Short mmCIF file of C-alpha atoms and ligand atoms in Angstrom, two decimals:
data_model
loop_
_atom_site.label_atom_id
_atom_site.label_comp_id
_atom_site.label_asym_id
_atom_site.label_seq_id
_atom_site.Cartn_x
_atom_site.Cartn_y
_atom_site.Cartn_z
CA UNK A 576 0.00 0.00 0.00
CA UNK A 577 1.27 3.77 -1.08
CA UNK A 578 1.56 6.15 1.57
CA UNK A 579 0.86 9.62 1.54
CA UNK A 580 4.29 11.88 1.99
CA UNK A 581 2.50 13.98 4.25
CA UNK A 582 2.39 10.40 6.37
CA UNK A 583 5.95 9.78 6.50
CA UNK A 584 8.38 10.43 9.03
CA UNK A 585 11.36 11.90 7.45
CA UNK A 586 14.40 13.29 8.39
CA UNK A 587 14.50 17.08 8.10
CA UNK A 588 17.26 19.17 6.55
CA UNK A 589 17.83 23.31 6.40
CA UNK A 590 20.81 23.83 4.38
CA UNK A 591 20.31 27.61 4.70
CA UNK A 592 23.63 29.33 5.69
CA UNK A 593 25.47 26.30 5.89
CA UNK A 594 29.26 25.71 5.07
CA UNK A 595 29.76 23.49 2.21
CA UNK A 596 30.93 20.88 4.06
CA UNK A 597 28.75 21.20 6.34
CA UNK A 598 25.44 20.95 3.87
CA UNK A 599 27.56 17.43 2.76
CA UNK A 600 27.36 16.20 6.30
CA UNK A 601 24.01 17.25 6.61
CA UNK A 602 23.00 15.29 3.60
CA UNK A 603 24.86 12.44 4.42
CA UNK A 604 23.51 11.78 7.09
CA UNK A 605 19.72 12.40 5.95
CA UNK A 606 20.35 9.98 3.06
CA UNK A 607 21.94 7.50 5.08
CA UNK A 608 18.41 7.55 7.20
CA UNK A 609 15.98 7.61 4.15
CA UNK A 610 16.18 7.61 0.05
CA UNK A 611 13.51 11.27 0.88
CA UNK A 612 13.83 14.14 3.14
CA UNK A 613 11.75 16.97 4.52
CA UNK A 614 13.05 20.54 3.87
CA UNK A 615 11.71 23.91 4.44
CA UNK A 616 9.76 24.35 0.73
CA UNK A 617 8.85 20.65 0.96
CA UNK A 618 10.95 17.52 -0.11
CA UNK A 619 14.18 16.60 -1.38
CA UNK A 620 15.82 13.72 -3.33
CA UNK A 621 19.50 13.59 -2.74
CA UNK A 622 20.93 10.08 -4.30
CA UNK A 623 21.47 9.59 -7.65
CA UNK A 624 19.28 7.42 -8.71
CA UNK A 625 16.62 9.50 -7.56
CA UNK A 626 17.24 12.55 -8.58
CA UNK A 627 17.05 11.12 -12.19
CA UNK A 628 13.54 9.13 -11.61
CA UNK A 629 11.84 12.23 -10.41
CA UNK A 630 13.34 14.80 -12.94
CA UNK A 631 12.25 11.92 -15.87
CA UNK A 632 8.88 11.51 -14.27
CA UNK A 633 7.00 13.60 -16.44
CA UNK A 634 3.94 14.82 -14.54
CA UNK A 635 6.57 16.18 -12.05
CA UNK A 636 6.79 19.86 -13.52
CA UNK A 637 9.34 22.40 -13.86
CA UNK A 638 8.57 24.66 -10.00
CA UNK A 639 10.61 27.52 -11.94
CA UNK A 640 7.08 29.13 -12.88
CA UNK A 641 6.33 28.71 -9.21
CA UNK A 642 9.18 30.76 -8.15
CA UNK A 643 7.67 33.78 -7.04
CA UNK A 644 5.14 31.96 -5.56
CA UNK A 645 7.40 30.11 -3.38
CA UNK A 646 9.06 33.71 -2.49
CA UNK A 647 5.79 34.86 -1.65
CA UNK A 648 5.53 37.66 -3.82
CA UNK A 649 3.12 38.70 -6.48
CA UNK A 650 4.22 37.68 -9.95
CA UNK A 651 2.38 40.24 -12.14
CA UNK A 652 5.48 41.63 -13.44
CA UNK A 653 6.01 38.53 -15.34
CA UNK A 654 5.13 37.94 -19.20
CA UNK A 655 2.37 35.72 -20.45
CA UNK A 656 4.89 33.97 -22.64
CA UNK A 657 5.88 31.10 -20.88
CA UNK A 658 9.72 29.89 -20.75
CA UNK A 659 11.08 26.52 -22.55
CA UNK A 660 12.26 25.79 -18.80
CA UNK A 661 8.59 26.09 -17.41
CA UNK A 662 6.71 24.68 -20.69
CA UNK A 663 5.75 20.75 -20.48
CA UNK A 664 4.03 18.35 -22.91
CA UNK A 665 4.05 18.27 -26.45
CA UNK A 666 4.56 22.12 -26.49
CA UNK A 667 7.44 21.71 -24.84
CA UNK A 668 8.31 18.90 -27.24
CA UNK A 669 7.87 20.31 -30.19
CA UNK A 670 10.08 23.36 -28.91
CA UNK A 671 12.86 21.46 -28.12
CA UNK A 672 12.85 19.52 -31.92
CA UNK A 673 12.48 22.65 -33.62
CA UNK A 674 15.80 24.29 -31.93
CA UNK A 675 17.94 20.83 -30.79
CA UNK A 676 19.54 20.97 -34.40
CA UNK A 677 21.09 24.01 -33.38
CA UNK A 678 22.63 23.08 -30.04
CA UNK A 679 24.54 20.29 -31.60
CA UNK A 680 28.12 19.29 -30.24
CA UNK A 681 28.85 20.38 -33.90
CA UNK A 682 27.69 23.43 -34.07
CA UNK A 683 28.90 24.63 -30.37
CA UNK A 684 32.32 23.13 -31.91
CA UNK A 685 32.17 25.87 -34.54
CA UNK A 686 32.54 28.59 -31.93
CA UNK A 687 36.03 26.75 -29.98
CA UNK A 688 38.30 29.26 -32.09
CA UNK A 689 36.21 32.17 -31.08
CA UNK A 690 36.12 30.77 -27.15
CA UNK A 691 39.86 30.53 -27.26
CA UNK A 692 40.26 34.24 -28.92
CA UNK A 693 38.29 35.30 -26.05
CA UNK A 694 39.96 33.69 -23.38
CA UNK A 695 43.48 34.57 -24.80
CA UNK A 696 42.37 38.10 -25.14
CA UNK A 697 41.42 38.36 -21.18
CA UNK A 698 44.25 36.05 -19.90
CA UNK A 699 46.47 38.55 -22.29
CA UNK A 700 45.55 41.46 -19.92
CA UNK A 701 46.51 39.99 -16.51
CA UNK A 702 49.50 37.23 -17.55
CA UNK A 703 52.07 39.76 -17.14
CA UNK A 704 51.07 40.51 -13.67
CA UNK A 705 51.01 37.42 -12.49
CA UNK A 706 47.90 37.96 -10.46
CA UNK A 707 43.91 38.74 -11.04
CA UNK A 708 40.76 38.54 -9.22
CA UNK A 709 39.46 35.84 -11.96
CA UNK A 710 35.74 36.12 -11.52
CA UNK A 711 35.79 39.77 -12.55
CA UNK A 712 39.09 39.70 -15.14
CA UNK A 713 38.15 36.35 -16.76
CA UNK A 714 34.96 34.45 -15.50
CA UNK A 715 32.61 37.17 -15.72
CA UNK A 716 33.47 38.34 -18.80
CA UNK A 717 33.96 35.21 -20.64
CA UNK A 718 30.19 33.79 -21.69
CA UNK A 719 28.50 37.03 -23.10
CA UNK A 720 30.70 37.18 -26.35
CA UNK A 721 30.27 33.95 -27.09
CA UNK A 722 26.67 34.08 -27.01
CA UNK A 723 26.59 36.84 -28.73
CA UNK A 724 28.22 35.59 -31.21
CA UNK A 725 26.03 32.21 -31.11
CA UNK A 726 23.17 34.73 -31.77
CA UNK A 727 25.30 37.12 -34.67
CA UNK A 728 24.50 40.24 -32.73
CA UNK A 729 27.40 42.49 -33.11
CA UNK A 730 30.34 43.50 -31.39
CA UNK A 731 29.50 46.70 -29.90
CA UNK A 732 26.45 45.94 -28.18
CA UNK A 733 27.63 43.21 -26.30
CA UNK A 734 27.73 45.61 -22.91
CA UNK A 735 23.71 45.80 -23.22
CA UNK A 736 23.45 42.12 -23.48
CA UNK A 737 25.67 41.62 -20.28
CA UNK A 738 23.32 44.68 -18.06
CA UNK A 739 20.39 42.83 -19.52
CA UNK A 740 21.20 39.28 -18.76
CA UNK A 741 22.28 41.33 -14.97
CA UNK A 742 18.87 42.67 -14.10
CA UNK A 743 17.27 39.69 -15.71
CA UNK A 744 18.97 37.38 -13.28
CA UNK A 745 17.84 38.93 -10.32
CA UNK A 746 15.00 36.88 -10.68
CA UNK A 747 17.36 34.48 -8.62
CA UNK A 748 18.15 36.66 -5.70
CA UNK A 749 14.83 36.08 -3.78
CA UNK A 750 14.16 39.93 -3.82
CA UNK A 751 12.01 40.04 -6.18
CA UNK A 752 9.72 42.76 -4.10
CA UNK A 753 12.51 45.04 -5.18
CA UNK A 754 13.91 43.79 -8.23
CA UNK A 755 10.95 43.22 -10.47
CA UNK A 756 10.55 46.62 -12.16
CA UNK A 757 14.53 46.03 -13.53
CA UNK A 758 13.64 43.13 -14.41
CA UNK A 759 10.71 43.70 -16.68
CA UNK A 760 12.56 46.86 -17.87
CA UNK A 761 15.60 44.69 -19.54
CA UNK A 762 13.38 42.14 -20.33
CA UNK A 763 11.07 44.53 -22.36
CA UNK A 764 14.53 46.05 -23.93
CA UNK A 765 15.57 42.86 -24.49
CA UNK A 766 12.54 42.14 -26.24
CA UNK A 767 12.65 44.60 -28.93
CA UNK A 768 16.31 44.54 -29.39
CA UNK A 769 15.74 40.68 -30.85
CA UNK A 770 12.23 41.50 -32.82
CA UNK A 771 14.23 44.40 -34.89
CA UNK A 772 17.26 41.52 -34.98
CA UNK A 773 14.53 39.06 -36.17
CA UNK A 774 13.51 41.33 -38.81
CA UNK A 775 16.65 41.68 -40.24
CA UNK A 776 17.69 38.39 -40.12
CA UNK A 777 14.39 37.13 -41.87
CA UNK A 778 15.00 39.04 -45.30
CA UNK A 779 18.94 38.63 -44.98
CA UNK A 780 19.74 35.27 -43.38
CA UNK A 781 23.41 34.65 -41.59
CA UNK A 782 25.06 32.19 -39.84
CA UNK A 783 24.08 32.06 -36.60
CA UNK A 784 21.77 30.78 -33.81
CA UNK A 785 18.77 33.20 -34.74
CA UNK A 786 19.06 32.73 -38.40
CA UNK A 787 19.26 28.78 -37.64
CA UNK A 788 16.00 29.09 -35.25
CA UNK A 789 14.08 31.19 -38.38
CA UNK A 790 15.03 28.40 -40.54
CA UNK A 791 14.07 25.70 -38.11
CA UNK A 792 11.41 24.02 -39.75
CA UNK A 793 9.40 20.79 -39.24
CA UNK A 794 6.76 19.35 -41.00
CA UNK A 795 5.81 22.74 -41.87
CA UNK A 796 5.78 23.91 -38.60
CA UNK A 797 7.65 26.37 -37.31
CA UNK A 798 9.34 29.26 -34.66
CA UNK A 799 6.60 32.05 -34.20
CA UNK A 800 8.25 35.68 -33.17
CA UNK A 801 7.22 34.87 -30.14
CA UNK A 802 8.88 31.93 -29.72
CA UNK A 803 12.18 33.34 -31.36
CA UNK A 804 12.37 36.24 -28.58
CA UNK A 805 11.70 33.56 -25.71
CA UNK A 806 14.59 30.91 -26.71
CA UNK A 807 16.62 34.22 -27.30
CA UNK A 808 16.16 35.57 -23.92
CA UNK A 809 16.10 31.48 -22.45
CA UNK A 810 19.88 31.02 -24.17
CA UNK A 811 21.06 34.46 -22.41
CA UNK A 812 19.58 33.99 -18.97
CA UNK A 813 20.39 29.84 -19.02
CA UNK A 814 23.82 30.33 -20.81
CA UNK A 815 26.09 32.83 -19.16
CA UNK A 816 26.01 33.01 -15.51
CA UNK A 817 25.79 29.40 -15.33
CA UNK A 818 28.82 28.98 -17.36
CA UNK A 819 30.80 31.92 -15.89
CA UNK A 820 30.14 30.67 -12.03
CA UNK A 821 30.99 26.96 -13.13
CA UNK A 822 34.50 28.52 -14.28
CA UNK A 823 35.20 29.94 -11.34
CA UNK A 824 33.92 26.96 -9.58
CA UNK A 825 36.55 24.58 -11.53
CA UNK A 826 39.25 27.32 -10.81
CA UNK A 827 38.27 26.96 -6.88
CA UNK A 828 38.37 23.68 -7.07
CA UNK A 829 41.95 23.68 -8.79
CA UNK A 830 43.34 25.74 -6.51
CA UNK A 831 43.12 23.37 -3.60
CA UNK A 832 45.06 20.73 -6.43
CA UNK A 833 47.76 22.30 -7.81
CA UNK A 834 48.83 19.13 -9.39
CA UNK A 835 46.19 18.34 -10.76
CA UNK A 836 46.16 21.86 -12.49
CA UNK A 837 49.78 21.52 -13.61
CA UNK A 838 48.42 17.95 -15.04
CA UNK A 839 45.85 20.02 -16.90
CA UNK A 840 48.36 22.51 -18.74
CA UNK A 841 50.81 19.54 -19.43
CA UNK A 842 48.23 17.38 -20.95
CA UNK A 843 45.06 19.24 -22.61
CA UNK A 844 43.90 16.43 -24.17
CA UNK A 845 42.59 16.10 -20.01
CA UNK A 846 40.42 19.00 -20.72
CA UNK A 847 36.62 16.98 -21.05
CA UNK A 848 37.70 15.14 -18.07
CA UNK A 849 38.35 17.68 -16.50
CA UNK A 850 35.37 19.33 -17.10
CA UNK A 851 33.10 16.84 -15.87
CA UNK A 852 34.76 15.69 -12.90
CA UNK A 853 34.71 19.69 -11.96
CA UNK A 854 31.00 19.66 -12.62
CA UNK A 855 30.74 16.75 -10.58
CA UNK A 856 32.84 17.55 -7.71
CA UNK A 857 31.23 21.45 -7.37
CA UNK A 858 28.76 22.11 -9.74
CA UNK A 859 27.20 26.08 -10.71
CA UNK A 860 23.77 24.90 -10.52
CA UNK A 861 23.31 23.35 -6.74
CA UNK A 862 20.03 21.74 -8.01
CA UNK A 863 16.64 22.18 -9.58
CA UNK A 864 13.10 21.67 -7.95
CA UNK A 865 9.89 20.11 -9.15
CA UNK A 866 5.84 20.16 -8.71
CA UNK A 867 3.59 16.96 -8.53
CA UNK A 868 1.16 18.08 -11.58
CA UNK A 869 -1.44 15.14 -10.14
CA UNK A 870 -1.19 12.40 -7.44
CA UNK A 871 2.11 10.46 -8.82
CA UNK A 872 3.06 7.19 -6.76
CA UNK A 873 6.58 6.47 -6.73
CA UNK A 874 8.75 4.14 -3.98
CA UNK A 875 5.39 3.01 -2.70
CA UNK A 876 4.90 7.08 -2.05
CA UNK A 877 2.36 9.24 -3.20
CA UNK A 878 3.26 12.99 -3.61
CA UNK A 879 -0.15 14.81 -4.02
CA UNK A 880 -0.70 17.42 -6.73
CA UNK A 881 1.19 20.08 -5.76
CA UNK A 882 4.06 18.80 -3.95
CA UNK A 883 7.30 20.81 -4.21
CA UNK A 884 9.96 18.32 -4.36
CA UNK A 885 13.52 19.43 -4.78
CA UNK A 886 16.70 17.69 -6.54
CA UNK A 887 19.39 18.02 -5.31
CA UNK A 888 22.13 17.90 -8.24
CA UNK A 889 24.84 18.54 -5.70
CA UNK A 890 24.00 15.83 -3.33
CA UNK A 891 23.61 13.27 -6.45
CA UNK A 892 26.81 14.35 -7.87
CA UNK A 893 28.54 12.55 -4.59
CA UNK A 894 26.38 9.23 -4.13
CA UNK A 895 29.06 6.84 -3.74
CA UNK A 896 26.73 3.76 -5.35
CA UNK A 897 27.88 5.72 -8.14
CA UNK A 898 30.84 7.05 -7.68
CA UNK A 899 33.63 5.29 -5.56
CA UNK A 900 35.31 7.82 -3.44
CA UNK A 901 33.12 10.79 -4.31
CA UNK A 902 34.75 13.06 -2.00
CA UNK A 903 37.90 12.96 -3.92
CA UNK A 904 38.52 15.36 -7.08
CA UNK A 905 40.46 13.44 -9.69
CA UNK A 906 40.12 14.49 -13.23
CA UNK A 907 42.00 10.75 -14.53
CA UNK A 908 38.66 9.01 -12.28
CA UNK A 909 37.82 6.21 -14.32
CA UNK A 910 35.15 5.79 -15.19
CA UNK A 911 34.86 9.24 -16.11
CA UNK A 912 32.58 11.67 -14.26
CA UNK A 913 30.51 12.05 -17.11
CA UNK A 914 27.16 10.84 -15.63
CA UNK A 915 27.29 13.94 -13.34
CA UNK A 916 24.21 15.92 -12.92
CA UNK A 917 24.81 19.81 -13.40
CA UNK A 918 23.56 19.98 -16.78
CA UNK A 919 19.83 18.12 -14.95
CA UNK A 920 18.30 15.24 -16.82
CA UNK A 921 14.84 14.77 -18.41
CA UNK A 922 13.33 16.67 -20.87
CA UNK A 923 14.59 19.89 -19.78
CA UNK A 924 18.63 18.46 -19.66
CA UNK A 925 20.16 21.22 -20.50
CA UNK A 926 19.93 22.53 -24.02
CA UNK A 927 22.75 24.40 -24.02
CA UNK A 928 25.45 21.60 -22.48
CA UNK A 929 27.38 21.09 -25.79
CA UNK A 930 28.04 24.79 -25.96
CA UNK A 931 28.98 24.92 -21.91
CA UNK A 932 31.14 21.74 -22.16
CA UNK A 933 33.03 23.27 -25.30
CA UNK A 934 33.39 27.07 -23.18
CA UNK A 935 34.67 25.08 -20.16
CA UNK A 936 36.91 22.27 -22.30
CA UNK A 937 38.24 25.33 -24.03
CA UNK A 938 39.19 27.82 -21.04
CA UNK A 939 40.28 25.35 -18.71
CA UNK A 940 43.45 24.25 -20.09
CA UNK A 941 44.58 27.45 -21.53
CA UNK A 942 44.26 28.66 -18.01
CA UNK A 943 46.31 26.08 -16.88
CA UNK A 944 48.89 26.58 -19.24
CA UNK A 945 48.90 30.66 -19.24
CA UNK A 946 48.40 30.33 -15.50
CA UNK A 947 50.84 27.97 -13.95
CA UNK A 948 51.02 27.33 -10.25
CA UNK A 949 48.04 29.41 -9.29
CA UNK A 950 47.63 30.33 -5.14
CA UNK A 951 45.06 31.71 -4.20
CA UNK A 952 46.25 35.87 -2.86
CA UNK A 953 43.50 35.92 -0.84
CA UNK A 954 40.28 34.16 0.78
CA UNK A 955 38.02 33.00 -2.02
CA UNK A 956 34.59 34.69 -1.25
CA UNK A 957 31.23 32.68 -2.26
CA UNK A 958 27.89 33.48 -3.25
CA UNK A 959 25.44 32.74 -0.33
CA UNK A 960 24.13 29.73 -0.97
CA UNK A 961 20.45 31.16 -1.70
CA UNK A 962 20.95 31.81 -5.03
CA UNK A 963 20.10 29.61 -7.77
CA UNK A 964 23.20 29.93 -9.73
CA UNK A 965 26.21 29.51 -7.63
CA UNK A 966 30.14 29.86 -7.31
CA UNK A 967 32.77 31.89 -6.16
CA UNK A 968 32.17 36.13 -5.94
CA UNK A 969 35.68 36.80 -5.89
CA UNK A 970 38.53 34.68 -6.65
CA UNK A 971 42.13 36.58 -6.14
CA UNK A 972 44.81 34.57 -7.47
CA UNK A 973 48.79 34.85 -7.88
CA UNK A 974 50.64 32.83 -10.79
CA UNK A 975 53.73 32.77 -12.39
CA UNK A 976 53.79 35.58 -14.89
CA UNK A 977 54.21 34.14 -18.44
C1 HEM B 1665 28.00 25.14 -17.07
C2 HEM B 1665 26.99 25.77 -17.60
C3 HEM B 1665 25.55 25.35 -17.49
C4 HEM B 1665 24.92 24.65 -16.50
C5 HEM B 1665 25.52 24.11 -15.21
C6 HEM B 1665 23.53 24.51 -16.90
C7 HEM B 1665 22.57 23.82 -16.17
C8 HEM B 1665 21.27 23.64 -16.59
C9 HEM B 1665 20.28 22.86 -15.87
C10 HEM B 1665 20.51 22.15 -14.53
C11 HEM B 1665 19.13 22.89 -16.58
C12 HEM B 1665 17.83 22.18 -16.22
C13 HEM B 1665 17.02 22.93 -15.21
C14 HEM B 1665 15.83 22.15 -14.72
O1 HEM B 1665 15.67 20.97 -15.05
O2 HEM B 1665 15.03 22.72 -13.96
C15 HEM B 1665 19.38 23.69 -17.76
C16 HEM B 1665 18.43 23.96 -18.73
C17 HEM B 1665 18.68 24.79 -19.80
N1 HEM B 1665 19.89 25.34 -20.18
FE1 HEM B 1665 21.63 25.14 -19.22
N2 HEM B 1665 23.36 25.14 -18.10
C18 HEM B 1665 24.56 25.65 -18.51
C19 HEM B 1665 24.82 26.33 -19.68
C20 HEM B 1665 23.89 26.62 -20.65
C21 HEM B 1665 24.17 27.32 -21.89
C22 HEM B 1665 25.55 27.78 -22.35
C23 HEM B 1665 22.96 27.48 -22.53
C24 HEM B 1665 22.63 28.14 -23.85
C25 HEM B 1665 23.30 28.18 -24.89
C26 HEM B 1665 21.95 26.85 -21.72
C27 HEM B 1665 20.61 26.79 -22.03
C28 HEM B 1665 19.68 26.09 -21.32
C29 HEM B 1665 18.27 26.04 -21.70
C30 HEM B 1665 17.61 26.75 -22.89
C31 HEM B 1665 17.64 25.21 -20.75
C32 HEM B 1665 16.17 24.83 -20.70
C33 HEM B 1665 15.95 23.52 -21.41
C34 HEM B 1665 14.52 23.05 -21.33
O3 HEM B 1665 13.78 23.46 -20.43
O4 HEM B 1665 14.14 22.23 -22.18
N3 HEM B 1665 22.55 26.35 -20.58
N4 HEM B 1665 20.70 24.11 -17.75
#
């Protein structure tokens, strides 16, 4: 017989304002107890295993729509138009085949001689110094230009991209009392920035993203304007911060194994290793939450409609069923680290993971190898761990100048 969640007696976790090591032990220790636990917004899945049933379950929804709702605030500053990452069902389906030929390893591979242009350019500026605060010199900087590019809007307005994708993301910094007037400001600016691009690109196509969405095509069906402004604004929001914090992240995490980082410049052929084993070990995105859209019975449990269950991508990214010895960072770990979590799993897995993976595999081990023996100058300072997309805030670093 099922029983009701409500029914069971769980053990409860509040990771709020914890340590990182201390959230581990935390978990640990809840998932040693039970395969579910209790948590202040509802429930949480921390093993592996787990956190893959429930994000492939498809009646459990995306809770990103429920966001402000869960913040407590009124969400009337939001648009009608709903995001890929909070559509389900065959709209969401049909989304996701019209763009997917886009987001191909192949075509993010077309943009790794533009990645490493960028990277030399901002390494170029601090190398001689032999020291930099990374997040604002190289991390920060990094992922705007290259989806820029991706899109084929031009050089000089990449600054209004990077203050829109800014106000847009404080959607994530549970203030949205204040923040929601900026946000619907860049959003709207945003907005008509890509209709006029749309325009353009519709009587004189080009080789990039938005031209590729245009031309998208399936059975006669295809992207409305609508639809082209959403994925435009989805691949800004979804594809920088993410991929600048998971940088910094890997950098972190290199800093505490400086052989491992020499490794890395000596042999970049290490570099997708690298990059998933990084992901695994601390990963941008701490984890992801879902909604029961009806009574779903799963482990002999029923979650009623409406239960907010979170995964936990962090947790699952250190179950040792799957990983022996997950508390150790080793980029040779065979087998690789590639089932980690960060990018999510399901039918929202992220669309953009070809393009991160090739930004990451790129930047990594020119870092290494422009940045040898990197120390840290100073205490690393992190995000607090409320916000959705995570990593370091500052990261001061010494090297040897080359
Ligand atoms: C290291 C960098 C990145 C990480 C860690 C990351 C992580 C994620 C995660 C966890 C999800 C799923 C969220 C959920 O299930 O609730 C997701 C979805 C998504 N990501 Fe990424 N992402 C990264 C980079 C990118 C990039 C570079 C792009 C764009 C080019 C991108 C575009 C998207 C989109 C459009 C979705 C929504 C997919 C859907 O709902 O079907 N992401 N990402």
């Amino acid at each position: 017989m099922a029983t009701s969640v409500n029914e069971l007696e769980l053990p409860e976790i509040d990771l709020l304002g914890l340590e990182r090591d201390e959230a581990n032990a935390v978990i640990e220790a809840a998932r040693a107890q039970h395969w579910l636990v209790r948590n202040p917004f509802g429930y949480a899945v921390t093993r592996h295993e787990d956190v893959v049933a429930i994000l492939r379950e498809r009646r459990f929804h995306s809770a990103l729509a429920a966001l402000p709702q869960l913040q407590g605030v009124d969400d009337s500053f939001r648009r009608d138009r709903p995001s890929i990452l909070s559509m389900e069902g065959p709209e969401h389906a049909r989304l996701r085949r019209l763009v997917a030929p886009a987001f191909t390893p192949k075509a993010a591979d077309r943009l790794r001689p533009f990645m490493r242009d960028v990277v030399t350019g901002l390494v170029d500026q601090v190398a001689d110094a032999g020291r930099c605060e990374l997040v604002g010199d190289v991390c920060d900087p990094y992922p705007i230009p290259i989806i820029c590019e991706l899109l084929g809007a031009p050089k000089e307005d990449w600054k209004l991209f990077s203050a829109w994708a800014t106000d847009i993301f404080r959607i994530f910094n549970n203030d949205l009392q204040n923040d929601a007037q900026r946000i619907r400001a860049a959003s709207d600016e945003l907005d008509a920035y890509v209709r006029a691009m749309i325009d353009e690109r519709r009587s004189a196509p080009a080789a990039d993203l938005l031209s590729d969405m245009i031309a998208a095509e399936e059975a006669g069906d295809r992207l409305s304007s609508d639809e082209l402004v959403m994925m435009t604004e989805a691949v800004l929001m979804a594809g920088t911060d993410t991929t600048r914090n998971q940088l910094a992240c890997a950098v972190a995490l290199f800093t505490e194994h400086p052989d491992q980082w020499r490794l890395l410049g000596e042999q970049p052929e290490l570099a997708p290793r690298a990059v998933e084993e990084s992901m695994r070990f601390l990963g941008a995105v701490r984890g992801t939450g879902r909604i029961a859209s009806e009574d779903i019975e799963y482990r002999d449990v029923v979650f009623p409609t409406g239960t907010f269950v979170a995964t936990s991508l962090a947790a699952a990214n250190l179950d040792a069923s799957v990983w022996p010895d997950p508390y150790t960072f080793d980029i040779t770990r065979e087998p690789s680290a590639s089932q980690q979590l960060t990018f999510g799993a399901g039918i929202h897995y992220c669309l953009g993971a070809a393009l991160a993976r090739a930004e990451l595999q790129e930047a990594l081990p020119l870092l290494a190898r422009r940045m040898p023996d990197i120390d840290t100058s100073g205490p690393i300072e992190w995000k607090p761990a409320t916000v959705g997309i995570w990593g370091p805030a500052r990261l001061p670093l010494t090297f040897t100048p080359t």
